[in-house]
Amino acid sequence: MKLGCCYYPEHWPESFWVEDARRMAAMGLQLVRIGEFAWSRIEPEPGRYDWGWLNRAIDTLHAAGLQVILGTPTATPPKWLVDVMPDMIAIDEQGRPRGFGSRRHYCFSHQGYRAECRRIVTALAERYGQHPAIVMWQTDNEYGCHDTVLSFSDAAAASFRGWLAARYGTVEALNAAWGNVFWSMEYRSFTEVDPPHLTVTEANPAHWLDYRRFASDQVTSFNREQVDILRSLSPDKDITHNFMGFFTEFDHHDVGRDIDVATWDSYPLGFLEQFWFSSDEKRAYLRQGHPDIAGFHHDLYRGCANGRWGVMEQQPGPVNWARFNPAPLPGMVALWTLEAAAHGAELTSYFRWRQAPFAQEQMHAGLLRPDSTEAEAANEVRAAADELANIGPQQTAQAPAALVFSYGAAWTIGIQPQGQSFRYLELVFECYSALRSQGLDVDIVSPDADLSAYRMVVVPTLPIMPEGFAEKLAALACPVLLGPRSGSKTASFTIPEGLAPGDCKQVIPLTVTRMESLRDGVSEPGDGFAVTRWREDVRSRLEPEISDAAGRGVVYAKGQARYCAIWPDRALLRQLIERMAHEAGVVLTDLPEGIRVRRSASHSFTFNYAAEPVFVPHLGKTLAPASWHIAPREA
Ligand code: GAL
């Protein structure tokens, strides 16, 4: 795994560059990502390019032995472009234009903006496509960041109508699929259909789901236009996009198919603060991040681009964008780095080289402080570089467990949660965490993945079963767990004939006759677990394998397949994983709180995420906070 950093030569006097490059290399960095926000400096006025500074910056980095990842600058269209083409601006769900003065203000559907992007990407690729310093291209920056996948502009509405016409052929087919007879919502032509926002009460969920699918396709095709240009003008270089954490607004598996390396931006402390974690977890892991946040994304993104992935932005200190922004515990930056290697990353690049003293991110730490002195993380980068050199390259080994992840499932549940605490990402994360806290390595895979090599398969929920998926599950010879709401909707967001779980009946014969959601704080007892958030009534000739204290069926099993008819709490997930592992002959390791294990083909890594020393039974020793233990893997 190579180490790198994100660098903005345009933010610093040119007199800094040589010394910066020298210090990067001396710190153990090999990669530098540049350029992704530099449009106003590359093209200060329409059609007038200024390549001089970028040539010199790339040559300076190259001369220091560094390899460059060059970003396309399309996340930051400059003011002159917005003024020439004001309707390229995205429109938010409230119908308000997104103003100039930060970034990501464009609409993915605007054909004029797309043409401008093709032009600037072509110019960059012609100029640098063969440059020996460039090893990788990054398209744009964090598609969807700041809530920017959905736009409700005229351009988006027009493209949506075309998308619907291609999908349905006739407007009658659309009316039938969506059930538009309900509330007299029928259309006479595709030109009558608007985006689903600003309706009096909720719009038809089928309308929303198609809008989300359309918006996701717009991101994919926007990205593909850049990929096509880069492939033709710079055929030997890898292409990546830097995805975000805990983000489901577009289908990353679709974008992942078009790129070579899926990278993601890892800010474990910011994510802990901003997402659903309990106050106790936020306190316990304040300076470390929850032990599964980084691993979850490593394993998810490894499944997006044929196994090639990395970390493009690694938090090096306090960030500026969460509600509270603590500093990492000493050791965590190195631990996060080694954990990425343990999960098979090709690169970890720190965001950013030097903290900027100006503009929006002046409170965001870098490897250097604004005065160029080394920040706390610098020594940890050296320590990580040394450790990486000691252990040598890491190959990914076959994981025993697969966790099936679907962006479409996130949209479906998000559009119709039915109970406000039924959160798709949280459910998947809880399943992941249950597997990992029992010592298992996990691949997070798309429903399209080949599942035949796994020893157990967990599908947290899949409301809309893609064609052939139930057959694929039914053919598996390993334990399979299907979560609540699986198979509960058709592709056009209707209740399936014969009721839920629809196609899953091939896997396990039962019918869900009623679904209810429970408000927060309600907890109905089971044997060592509790029913919270969600419960289904099931009719089946199968006797329940697990029931609650009142005798209502909770888990049904046939052969090695199980259906869980409630929101599974942590205790129930543990029980289920124990049963599955037992059937599969997979050995579990019950890990102490805060400890995680990950095996590469050659090594076994143990990480302590706790803020205290923890005795680790499988090592027979105590690990200090934010420390790790690496051993050759036993045969
Ligand atoms: C990322 C983004 C970077 C920077 C960083 C700050 O989301 O890609 O450009 O803003 O956050 O943490």
XYZ file of C-alpha atoms and ligand atoms in Angstrom:
647
model
C 0.000 0.000 0.000
C 1.334 3.401 -0.985
C 0.947 6.462 1.214
C 0.140 9.869 -0.145
C -1.425 13.226 0.561
C -3.832 15.715 -0.945
C -1.995 18.833 -1.997
C -3.118 22.155 -3.419
C -0.083 23.846 -4.974
C -2.345 26.702 -6.079
C -2.915 27.560 -2.402
C 0.773 28.244 -1.699
C 3.548 30.457 -3.049
C 5.492 28.645 -5.735
C 8.586 29.093 -3.569
C 7.134 26.469 -1.172
C 6.745 23.676 -3.684
C 10.238 22.224 -3.872
C 10.551 22.013 -0.103
C 7.025 20.621 0.267
C 7.787 17.859 -2.230
C 11.051 17.038 -0.535
C 9.382 16.792 2.873
C 6.565 14.616 1.519
C 9.019 12.092 0.148
C 11.082 12.228 3.346
C 7.955 11.458 5.381
C 7.423 8.242 3.415
C 4.784 9.489 0.981
C 4.807 8.276 -2.606
C 1.576 9.721 -4.008
C 0.170 13.245 -4.266
C -3.354 14.067 -5.372
C -3.731 17.498 -6.901
C -5.927 19.592 -9.135
C -9.476 18.607 -8.266
C -10.650 22.099 -7.367
C -8.343 24.166 -9.574
C -10.589 25.107 -12.520
C -10.363 28.879 -11.923
C -6.565 28.647 -12.104
C -6.419 26.238 -15.041
C -8.862 28.321 -17.075
C -9.069 31.799 -15.554
C -11.235 33.078 -18.409
C -13.364 31.294 -20.991
C -11.013 29.451 -23.327
C -7.793 30.931 -21.871
C -5.836 28.142 -20.273
C -2.945 28.679 -17.901
C -0.944 25.471 -17.859
C 2.322 26.999 -16.729
C 1.805 26.671 -12.979
C 0.358 23.157 -13.243
C 3.245 21.997 -15.449
C 5.702 23.335 -12.902
C 3.809 21.839 -9.949
C 3.664 18.388 -11.544
C 7.309 18.563 -12.599
C 8.367 19.632 -9.105
C 6.541 16.697 -7.503
C 7.910 14.323 -10.127
C 11.456 15.557 -9.568
C 11.096 14.648 -5.884
C 10.159 11.094 -6.892
C 6.443 11.494 -6.158
C 3.643 10.050 -8.301
C 0.667 12.228 -9.089
C -3.065 11.553 -8.993
C -4.632 14.286 -11.079
C -8.223 15.316 -10.393
C -10.621 16.681 -12.972
C -11.872 20.028 -11.619
C -15.555 19.564 -12.393
C -16.773 19.803 -8.770
C -15.940 23.518 -8.816
C -17.201 25.279 -11.960
C -15.818 28.852 -11.839
C -17.903 32.008 -11.624
C -17.472 32.968 -15.253
C -18.966 29.637 -16.292
C -21.961 30.005 -14.009
C -22.521 33.495 -15.395
C -22.361 32.297 -18.993
C -24.718 29.419 -18.222
C -26.846 30.305 -15.171
C -29.238 27.406 -15.652
C -26.449 24.869 -15.010
C -27.066 25.539 -11.296
C -28.763 22.704 -9.402
C -32.177 23.369 -7.853
C -32.855 21.933 -4.394
C -35.973 20.088 -3.262
C -37.531 23.347 -2.050
C -37.093 24.763 -5.532
C -34.213 27.077 -4.579
C -31.144 27.555 -6.774
C -27.868 26.491 -5.149
C -25.738 29.614 -5.056
C -22.172 30.167 -6.223
C -19.527 30.526 -3.507
C -18.680 27.019 -2.358
C -18.659 23.933 -4.585
C -20.821 21.274 -6.263
C -23.354 23.848 -7.479
C -23.927 22.126 -10.825
C -26.818 20.003 -12.043
C -25.788 16.563 -13.381
C -28.461 16.794 -16.086
C -27.432 20.083 -17.654
C -26.222 19.292 -21.166
C -24.324 22.576 -21.508
C -22.417 21.918 -18.300
C -21.673 18.399 -19.410
C -20.203 19.761 -22.629
C -18.006 22.137 -20.601
C -16.844 19.210 -18.464
C -15.949 17.185 -21.542
C -13.997 20.169 -22.834
C -11.943 20.746 -19.664
C -11.329 17.021 -19.145
C -10.211 16.663 -22.763
C -7.855 19.619 -22.383
C -6.335 18.110 -19.228
C -6.058 14.627 -20.673
C -4.441 15.909 -23.900
C -1.937 17.819 -21.862
C -1.080 15.287 -19.155
C -2.413 11.945 -20.411
C 1.087 10.658 -21.147
C 2.965 12.540 -18.434
C 5.244 10.097 -16.619
C 4.406 11.597 -13.205
C 0.689 10.835 -13.516
C -0.332 7.389 -12.304
C -4.043 7.904 -11.780
C -6.917 10.198 -12.640
C -9.635 11.114 -10.186
C -12.961 12.130 -11.718
C -14.588 15.146 -10.062
C -14.698 14.977 -6.247
C -17.147 13.138 -3.988
C -20.214 12.943 -6.192
C -23.199 13.823 -4.048
C -21.334 15.651 -1.278
C -23.447 18.397 0.334
C -26.674 16.744 -0.824
C -26.106 17.255 -4.517
C -27.272 14.105 -6.291
C -30.871 15.247 -6.612
C -31.600 18.381 -8.581
C -35.048 19.661 -9.538
C -33.995 21.977 -12.358
C -35.697 22.254 -15.737
C -32.782 20.313 -17.201
C -33.345 17.513 -14.707
C -37.088 17.450 -15.351
C -36.546 17.219 -19.113
C -34.001 14.421 -18.754
C -36.279 12.579 -16.336
C -39.090 12.578 -18.897
C -36.757 11.051 -21.472
C -35.580 8.473 -18.935
C -39.185 7.503 -18.165
C -40.080 7.220 -21.839
C -37.131 4.888 -22.368
C -38.082 2.793 -19.345
C -41.834 2.498 -19.904
C -42.372 2.997 -23.647
C -45.897 4.314 -23.196
C -47.376 6.619 -20.606
C -50.131 4.041 -20.037
C -47.457 1.588 -18.900
C -46.069 4.214 -16.534
C -49.542 4.968 -15.124
C -50.149 1.264 -14.546
C -46.745 0.615 -12.992
C -46.993 3.526 -10.570
C -50.704 3.002 -9.782
C -51.532 6.536 -10.866
C -55.290 5.890 -10.804
C -54.874 6.516 -7.068
C -55.746 10.179 -6.347
C -56.286 10.879 -10.085
C -52.573 11.143 -10.745
C -52.758 9.773 -14.301
C -50.762 11.427 -17.075
C -51.645 11.700 -20.763
C -48.067 12.024 -21.952
C -44.530 11.870 -20.581
C -44.256 15.636 -21.044
C -46.770 16.061 -18.217
C -44.568 14.336 -15.628
C -42.616 16.547 -13.194
C -40.035 15.626 -10.567
C -41.737 14.436 -7.347
C -40.968 17.478 -5.171
C -43.175 20.295 -3.844
C -46.290 18.106 -3.781
C -48.885 18.862 -1.081
C -48.322 15.647 0.805
C -45.945 12.814 -0.068
C -45.632 12.032 -3.758
C -46.202 8.490 -5.024
C -43.315 6.320 -3.723
C -43.007 4.764 -7.191
C -42.485 8.268 -8.607
C -39.758 8.912 -6.023
C -38.043 5.604 -6.607
C -37.855 6.249 -10.332
C -36.570 9.761 -9.651
C -33.829 8.337 -7.451
C -32.945 5.704 -10.043
C -32.854 8.394 -12.718
C -30.692 10.709 -10.585
C -28.287 7.865 -9.868
C -28.071 7.066 -13.576
C -27.265 10.735 -14.241
C -24.285 10.526 -11.880
C -23.123 7.335 -13.569
C -23.395 8.759 -17.067
C -21.765 12.058 -16.014
C -18.840 10.081 -14.650
C -18.706 7.808 -17.687
C -18.321 10.789 -20.034
C -15.109 11.706 -18.204
C -13.942 8.098 -18.048
C -14.401 7.666 -21.814
C -12.252 10.728 -22.537
C -9.541 9.722 -20.072
C -9.455 6.162 -21.412
C -8.965 7.325 -24.969
C -6.355 10.022 -24.259
C -4.581 8.435 -21.305
C -5.097 4.728 -21.772
C -2.373 3.475 -19.467
C -3.421 5.297 -16.318
C -5.846 4.091 -13.674
C -9.067 5.990 -13.058
C -10.664 6.444 -9.656
C -13.404 8.416 -8.006
C -13.293 9.296 -4.314
C -16.575 8.139 -2.769
C -17.908 9.304 0.596
C -18.677 7.476 3.819
C -22.219 6.408 4.836
C -23.581 7.708 1.571
C -26.232 5.979 -0.531
C -27.715 8.639 -2.799
C -26.410 7.066 -6.003
C -25.472 3.519 -6.913
C -21.742 3.202 -6.234
C -21.705 -0.263 -7.740
C -22.782 1.276 -11.068
C -20.084 3.986 -10.982
C -17.596 1.414 -9.703
C -18.049 -0.712 -12.826
C -16.661 2.126 -14.970
C -13.513 2.897 -12.957
C -10.358 0.954 -12.088
C -9.969 1.753 -8.398
C -12.729 2.698 -5.948
C -11.383 5.152 -3.383
C -13.189 6.639 -0.405
C -12.701 9.466 2.049
C -12.254 8.276 5.607
C -13.167 10.636 8.455
C -13.954 8.231 11.310
C -14.411 10.892 14.011
C -16.668 13.085 11.896
C -18.772 10.075 10.868
C -19.175 8.895 14.478
C -20.423 12.336 15.445
C -22.770 12.853 12.496
C -24.513 9.473 12.307
C -26.932 7.409 14.421
C -24.492 6.154 17.084
C -25.659 6.330 20.702
C -24.320 8.957 23.100
C -22.472 6.182 24.937
C -20.725 5.100 21.735
C -19.965 8.706 20.845
C -18.298 9.135 24.219
C -16.454 5.794 24.237
C -15.075 6.214 20.705
C -14.801 10.022 20.662
C -11.164 10.049 19.534
C -11.013 6.704 17.724
C -14.259 6.394 15.791
C -16.481 3.333 16.173
C -14.345 0.226 15.523
C -16.426 -0.728 12.480
C -16.708 2.607 10.670
C -13.505 2.354 8.650
C -13.682 -1.424 8.159
C -17.259 -1.211 6.921
C -16.295 1.178 4.142
C -13.083 -0.666 3.296
C -15.092 -3.840 2.776
C -17.870 -2.028 0.921
C -15.597 -0.241 -1.519
C -13.487 -3.347 -2.107
C -16.698 -4.691 -3.657
C -17.219 -1.739 -6.016
C -14.437 -1.912 -8.635
C -13.388 -5.535 -8.942
C -11.519 -5.555 -5.670
C -9.228 -2.583 -6.338
C -9.693 0.186 -3.795
C -7.997 2.647 -1.476
C -8.426 5.609 0.848
C -8.074 8.917 -0.998
C -8.589 11.171 2.014
C -7.628 10.052 5.500
C -8.463 12.254 8.476
C -5.144 13.358 10.034
C -6.495 15.401 12.986
C -9.616 17.389 13.856
C -11.918 18.095 10.886
C -14.053 21.216 10.551
C -17.434 19.926 9.431
C -18.959 17.805 12.187
C -21.040 19.147 15.080
C -18.016 18.596 17.331
C -14.499 18.010 16.063
C -12.233 16.208 18.524
C -8.604 15.281 17.895
C -7.719 11.615 17.340
C -6.130 9.683 20.186
C -2.348 9.503 19.688
C -1.762 6.468 17.484
C -5.104 6.479 15.682
C -3.838 7.968 12.415
C -1.283 5.168 12.187
C -3.871 2.579 13.251
C -6.353 3.721 10.581
C -3.546 3.524 8.018
C -2.586 -0.029 8.932
C -6.199 -1.101 9.078
C -6.638 0.005 5.459
C -3.637 -2.160 4.525
C -5.119 -5.085 6.456
C -8.297 -4.797 4.389
C -6.313 -4.739 1.138
C -6.072 -1.045 0.205
C -3.683 0.016 -2.579
C -3.256 3.500 -1.163
C -3.937 5.726 1.806
C -3.638 9.420 1.180
C -4.000 11.990 3.956
C -6.200 15.020 3.624
C -4.343 17.357 3.481
C -0.638 18.133 3.351
C -0.806 21.545 4.988
C -3.716 23.115 6.855
C -5.013 26.125 4.933
C -5.053 29.398 6.902
C -7.857 30.807 4.739
C -11.365 30.016 3.506
C -13.835 27.315 4.489
C -11.507 24.625 5.810
C -9.054 26.719 7.853
C -10.008 24.719 10.995
C -9.286 21.362 9.281
C -5.993 19.771 10.324
C -3.313 18.675 7.872
C -0.001 16.859 8.208
C 1.550 20.300 8.577
C 0.177 23.302 10.416
C -0.431 26.515 8.455
C 3.043 27.688 9.521
C 4.610 24.567 7.934
C 5.615 22.975 11.250
C 4.684 19.322 11.537
C 1.279 18.565 13.058
C 0.758 15.598 15.408
C -0.035 13.156 12.610
C 3.311 13.538 10.830
C 5.147 11.177 13.158
C 2.332 8.652 12.924
C 2.641 8.671 9.157
C 6.326 7.808 9.523
C 5.489 5.051 12.006
C 2.875 3.628 9.641
C 5.285 3.809 6.697
C 7.874 1.848 8.706
C 5.352 -0.770 9.773
C 4.132 -1.165 6.194
C 7.698 -1.677 5.033
C 8.143 -4.360 7.722
C 5.107 -6.416 6.776
C 5.423 -6.068 3.023
C 2.567 -6.126 0.485
C -0.743 -7.581 1.662
C -3.021 -9.729 -0.479
C -6.725 -10.100 0.261
C -7.855 -13.555 1.352
C -11.276 -15.088 0.716
C -13.613 -13.856 3.482
C -15.954 -16.395 5.078
C -18.961 -14.071 5.216
C -20.749 -12.029 2.567
C -23.030 -9.141 3.440
C -25.307 -8.089 0.577
C -25.587 -4.322 0.124
C -28.006 -2.600 -2.237
C -28.227 1.113 -2.948
C -31.729 0.547 -4.305
C -32.698 -0.950 -0.937
C -31.504 2.219 0.792
C -33.709 4.313 -1.526
C -36.734 2.051 -1.106
C -36.590 2.070 2.695
C -35.768 5.788 2.765
C -38.756 6.656 0.580
C -41.157 4.599 2.702
C -39.587 3.974 6.124
C -42.966 3.138 7.662
C -41.285 3.504 11.054
C -38.866 6.401 11.416
C -36.178 4.284 13.101
C -36.011 1.747 10.287
C -32.791 2.968 8.719
C -31.253 0.823 6.026
C -27.632 1.866 6.555
C -27.908 1.314 10.285
C -29.357 -2.159 9.801
C -26.557 -3.152 7.427
C -23.964 -1.635 9.727
C -25.364 -3.549 12.724
C -25.153 -6.815 10.783
C -21.596 -5.989 9.756
C -20.653 -5.068 13.302
C -22.130 -8.302 14.658
C -20.032 -10.344 12.209
C -16.860 -8.397 12.877
C -17.204 -8.344 16.656
C -17.285 -12.141 16.472
C -13.997 -12.114 14.617
C -15.163 -12.676 11.039
C -13.773 -11.088 7.898
C -16.545 -9.810 5.660
C -17.011 -8.909 1.997
C -19.783 -6.387 1.407
C -21.112 -7.221 -2.046
C -23.760 -6.096 -4.494
C -26.755 -8.336 -5.148
C -25.131 -9.128 -8.535
C -22.091 -10.717 -6.909
C -21.259 -14.382 -7.169
C -22.000 -15.716 -3.678
C -20.886 -19.287 -4.218
C -17.494 -19.018 -2.474
C -18.874 -17.808 0.867
C -19.539 -19.917 3.932
C -22.353 -17.701 5.125
C -24.441 -14.982 3.506
C -26.310 -12.201 5.293
C -28.927 -10.113 3.488
C -29.900 -7.443 6.064
C -32.911 -6.599 3.931
C -33.635 -6.433 0.221
C -37.147 -5.070 -0.290
C -36.944 -5.362 -4.084
C -35.328 -8.653 -5.076
C -33.448 -8.237 -8.365
C -34.333 -10.807 -10.995
C -32.669 -14.117 -10.310
C -31.508 -13.172 -6.817
C -33.893 -15.458 -4.921
C -32.915 -18.362 -7.205
C -29.264 -17.616 -6.507
C -29.877 -17.693 -2.751
C -31.947 -20.866 -2.989
C -29.081 -22.586 -4.814
C -26.516 -21.817 -2.097
C -25.283 -24.650 0.084
C -24.364 -22.394 3.006
C -26.331 -20.677 5.782
C -28.287 -17.645 4.545
C -30.015 -14.992 6.642
C -32.737 -12.800 5.142
C -33.779 -9.764 7.155
C -37.218 -8.177 7.561
C -38.940 -6.519 4.588
C -36.996 -8.654 2.112
C -39.073 -9.220 -1.019
C -41.766 -6.854 0.250
C -41.969 -4.718 -2.919
C -41.959 -5.209 -6.661
C -39.607 -3.297 -8.963
C -42.338 -0.669 -9.443
C -42.880 -0.187 -5.708
C -46.042 -2.207 -5.224
C -46.832 -5.039 -2.799
C -46.137 -8.339 -4.562
C -48.956 -10.667 -5.490
C -49.064 -13.295 -2.794
C -47.591 -10.728 -0.355
C -44.095 -10.446 1.136
C -41.531 -11.903 0.995
C -42.407 -12.283 -2.695
C -39.697 -14.202 -4.528
C -38.016 -15.140 -1.229
C -40.708 -17.762 -0.768
C -38.462 -19.923 -2.931
C -35.820 -19.662 -0.232
C -38.137 -20.061 2.719
C -41.861 -20.829 2.577
C -43.733 -18.197 4.575
C -46.062 -15.243 4.081
C -45.868 -11.939 5.904
C -49.465 -11.032 6.746
C -48.875 -7.785 8.636
C -46.018 -5.359 9.378
C -45.869 -2.910 12.249
C -43.330 -0.383 13.458
C -42.681 0.452 17.090
C -41.773 3.848 18.451
C -38.354 4.452 20.010
C -38.151 3.201 23.577
C -40.663 0.361 23.050
C -39.072 -3.015 23.644
C -40.950 -6.316 23.822
C -39.033 -9.193 25.432
C -37.632 -12.276 23.765
C -35.239 -14.918 25.011
C -32.074 -12.865 25.522
C -33.084 -10.298 22.909
C -35.814 -7.713 22.486
C -38.236 -6.785 19.742
C -37.778 -3.127 18.864
C -38.540 -0.901 15.868
C -40.168 -3.477 13.563
C -42.160 -6.681 13.681
C -43.914 -8.839 11.098
C -46.691 -11.389 11.527
C -45.857 -14.528 9.620
C -48.048 -17.351 8.343
C -46.131 -20.547 7.579
C -46.250 -24.287 7.910
C -42.792 -23.962 9.507
C -42.599 -23.753 13.286
C -40.674 -20.633 14.322
C -37.053 -21.390 15.190
C -37.009 -18.465 17.639
C -40.053 -16.834 19.241
C -40.487 -13.895 21.591
C -41.667 -14.193 25.198
C -45.292 -13.958 24.084
C -44.790 -16.889 21.712
C -44.849 -14.866 18.481
C -42.513 -16.151 15.773
C -39.391 -14.095 15.258
C -37.067 -16.287 13.157
C -38.094 -19.014 10.711
C -35.663 -21.555 9.305
C -35.721 -24.095 6.546
C -32.540 -26.039 5.970
C -29.780 -23.478 6.282
C -31.966 -20.531 5.269
C -33.438 -18.173 7.852
C -35.920 -15.311 7.736
C -35.883 -12.798 10.560
C -39.276 -11.135 10.998
C -38.189 -8.322 13.343
C -35.555 -5.591 13.451
C -32.747 -7.746 14.861
C -31.115 -6.210 17.903
C -27.457 -6.907 18.719
C -28.264 -9.858 20.971
C -30.409 -11.562 18.348
C -27.797 -10.955 15.656
C -25.183 -12.621 17.845
C -27.407 -15.639 18.334
C -28.107 -15.906 14.624
C -24.461 -15.587 13.642
C -23.516 -18.245 16.200
C -26.065 -20.623 14.707
C -24.951 -19.923 11.160
C -21.255 -20.239 12.000
C -21.908 -23.502 13.789
C -23.711 -24.918 10.742
C -20.987 -23.660 8.420
C -18.152 -24.961 10.592
C -16.738 -21.428 10.831
C -14.836 -20.652 14.023
C -15.838 -17.444 15.792
C -13.610 -15.391 18.087
C -15.559 -13.524 20.704
C -13.672 -10.235 20.774
C -13.539 -7.864 23.748
C -15.236 -4.481 23.309
C -13.145 -2.289 21.000
C -10.991 -5.086 19.564
C -11.152 -6.021 15.881
C -9.261 -8.623 13.887
C -8.632 -8.689 10.168
C -6.700 -11.294 8.209
C -4.897 -10.763 4.933
C -3.541 -13.749 3.030
C -0.294 -13.555 5.005
C -0.998 -11.740 8.281
C -3.446 -11.474 11.114
C -4.001 -7.916 12.392
C -5.515 -7.090 15.774
C -6.519 -3.481 16.479
C -7.482 -1.878 19.769
C -10.077 0.833 19.188
C -10.753 1.283 22.901
C -9.518 4.314 24.810
C -8.148 1.972 27.497
C -5.710 -0.943 27.476
C -7.572 -4.189 26.684
C -6.534 -7.748 27.402
C -6.948 -9.747 24.204
C -7.469 -13.458 24.935
C -6.496 -14.724 21.473
C -3.152 -12.915 21.765
C -2.727 -13.618 25.472
C -1.615 -10.021 25.958
C -2.833 -6.515 26.610
C -2.986 -3.959 23.822
C -2.538 -0.283 24.657
C -5.177 2.168 23.400
C -4.933 2.902 19.651
C -2.374 0.161 19.140
C -2.158 -2.947 17.010
C -0.555 -6.339 16.845
C 0.459 -7.970 13.579
C 1.444 -11.606 13.310
C 2.044 -13.972 10.419
C -1.198 -15.784 9.687
C -1.347 -19.367 10.900
C -1.845 -21.927 8.175
C -14.108 15.823 1.851
C -13.763 16.549 0.568
C -12.497 17.364 0.705
C -12.516 18.146 1.993
C -12.683 17.185 3.132
C -12.638 17.848 4.481
O -15.464 15.548 1.909
O -13.613 15.644 -0.497
O -12.381 18.229 -0.400
O -13.549 19.065 1.948
O -13.912 16.545 3.005
O -12.797 16.895 5.513
